[in-house]
XYZ file of C-alpha atoms in Angstrom:
147
model
C -138.621 -85.926 -116.172
C -141.203 -84.704 -118.706
C -141.439 -86.537 -122.005
C -140.472 -84.728 -125.167
C -143.004 -84.741 -128.012
C -141.278 -87.637 -129.814
C -141.259 -89.798 -126.679
C -144.920 -88.963 -125.996
C -145.847 -89.846 -129.585
C -144.058 -93.197 -129.269
C -145.785 -93.915 -125.973
C -149.169 -93.040 -127.490
C -148.364 -95.242 -130.493
C -148.814 -98.293 -128.254
C -152.526 -97.474 -128.234
C -152.662 -98.059 -132.012
C -152.273 -101.821 -131.525
C -153.341 -102.510 -127.937
C -156.919 -102.511 -126.653
C -156.519 -104.392 -123.372
C -154.822 -103.080 -120.274
C -154.751 -102.924 -116.508
C -156.828 -100.140 -115.004
C -155.818 -98.617 -111.680
C -158.248 -96.814 -109.377
C -157.809 -95.945 -105.715
C -159.548 -97.689 -102.829
C -160.800 -95.734 -99.802
C -157.573 -96.512 -97.938
C -155.425 -95.270 -100.843
C -154.258 -98.688 -102.012
C -154.561 -99.410 -105.741
C -157.403 -101.503 -107.117
C -156.535 -103.131 -110.449
C -158.885 -104.411 -113.151
C -158.311 -105.820 -116.610
C -160.252 -103.793 -119.192
C -160.791 -103.740 -122.937
C -160.705 -100.125 -124.084
C -160.718 -97.864 -127.098
C -158.566 -94.800 -127.729
C -159.599 -91.814 -129.837
C -156.349 -90.119 -130.932
C -158.132 -87.012 -132.239
C -159.715 -86.333 -128.848
C -156.986 -87.961 -126.750
C -159.655 -89.923 -124.860
C -159.653 -93.510 -123.595
C -163.051 -95.163 -123.034
C -164.283 -98.503 -121.732
C -167.541 -100.101 -120.649
C -168.244 -101.387 -117.154
C -171.131 -102.261 -114.867
C -172.498 -99.917 -112.229
C -171.673 -101.075 -108.715
C -168.256 -102.519 -109.541
C -165.330 -101.541 -107.320
C -163.767 -99.438 -110.076
C -166.981 -97.417 -110.455
C -167.339 -96.863 -106.706
C -163.682 -95.835 -106.524
C -163.977 -93.412 -109.452
C -167.110 -91.784 -108.073
C -165.205 -91.102 -104.857
C -161.831 -90.238 -106.449
C -161.757 -89.807 -110.252
C -157.989 -90.216 -110.631
C -157.302 -93.068 -113.034
C -154.327 -94.839 -114.632
C -154.167 -97.403 -117.410
C -151.131 -99.653 -117.905
C -150.596 -101.274 -121.312
C -147.809 -103.515 -122.512
C -146.857 -105.307 -125.690
C -147.426 -109.072 -125.818
C -143.721 -109.782 -125.283
C -143.329 -107.153 -122.563
C -140.811 -105.261 -124.678
C -142.600 -101.938 -124.284
C -145.089 -100.476 -121.841
C -146.862 -97.241 -121.050
C -149.007 -95.788 -118.294
C -151.659 -93.208 -119.125
C -153.069 -91.042 -116.340
C -156.065 -88.756 -116.175
C -159.280 -87.837 -114.442
C -162.276 -90.038 -115.212
C -165.790 -89.020 -116.081
C -168.640 -91.517 -116.111
C -171.624 -91.631 -118.408
C -175.075 -92.063 -116.982
C -176.056 -95.666 -116.333
C -177.940 -97.145 -119.295
C -181.650 -96.722 -118.536
C -183.363 -97.193 -121.923
C -182.250 -98.933 -125.130
C -182.159 -95.635 -127.035
C -180.652 -93.295 -124.426
C -177.322 -91.444 -124.716
C -175.546 -93.904 -122.429
C -176.482 -96.838 -124.658
C -175.460 -94.899 -127.782
C -172.005 -94.362 -126.272
C -171.833 -98.030 -125.223
C -172.556 -98.960 -128.854
C -169.719 -96.662 -130.000
C -167.291 -98.239 -127.529
C -168.322 -101.775 -128.499
C -167.875 -101.042 -132.203
C -164.430 -99.554 -131.621
C -163.244 -102.528 -129.552
C -165.122 -105.518 -131.033
C -166.620 -104.429 -134.358
C -170.242 -105.038 -135.282
C -172.529 -106.903 -132.888
C -174.735 -109.617 -134.442
C -177.900 -108.237 -132.786
C -177.863 -104.575 -131.769
C -181.382 -104.689 -130.318
C -180.348 -107.489 -127.979
C -177.124 -105.645 -127.101
C -179.021 -102.469 -126.213
C -181.462 -104.396 -124.000
C -178.636 -106.181 -122.177
C -176.793 -102.899 -121.553
C -179.868 -101.590 -119.724
C -180.461 -104.874 -117.854
C -176.804 -104.996 -116.748
C -176.717 -101.343 -115.687
C -173.709 -100.583 -117.848
C -171.979 -97.248 -118.329
C -168.917 -95.784 -120.044
C -165.830 -94.571 -118.225
C -163.760 -92.046 -120.167
C -160.645 -90.025 -119.502
C -158.358 -87.637 -121.322
C -154.674 -88.426 -121.050
C -153.130 -85.792 -118.788
C -149.786 -87.528 -118.356
C -148.062 -90.605 -119.723
C -144.807 -92.416 -119.173
C -143.277 -95.718 -120.113
C -140.622 -97.384 -122.153
C -140.940 -97.811 -125.881
C -137.825 -98.657 -127.898
C -136.567 -95.452 -129.462
C -138.607 -93.229 -127.146
């Protein structure tokens, strides 16, 4: 059953206060692969983003099949939502001043605030082979009181 606009708004409202969730990607055999992730949500663009390291299972899965889901819940479990979409991946960070690192800085700031040493952060992002996964919310469902 499709959500009405009020229910969708209430479901999306969970993203105002939650920045950690369980990411679901699909393994080769179709079974789910789950990962805990810290993420940021841009309500104006309707995009969820998080940082990860190249070579991780979630990255391999998304390169093969970009379907993605993110499950979030309140601390007491009283409300939850699942957000689904199709992932895109940034390039892997290759230089401290490249576009991938700039986006990694944006994601870090949105999730953690200011880093004490941005030069060090940028260098580590390249050394670790990090990238940004992003997806627009195509569909959501869940249970939020009043939704």
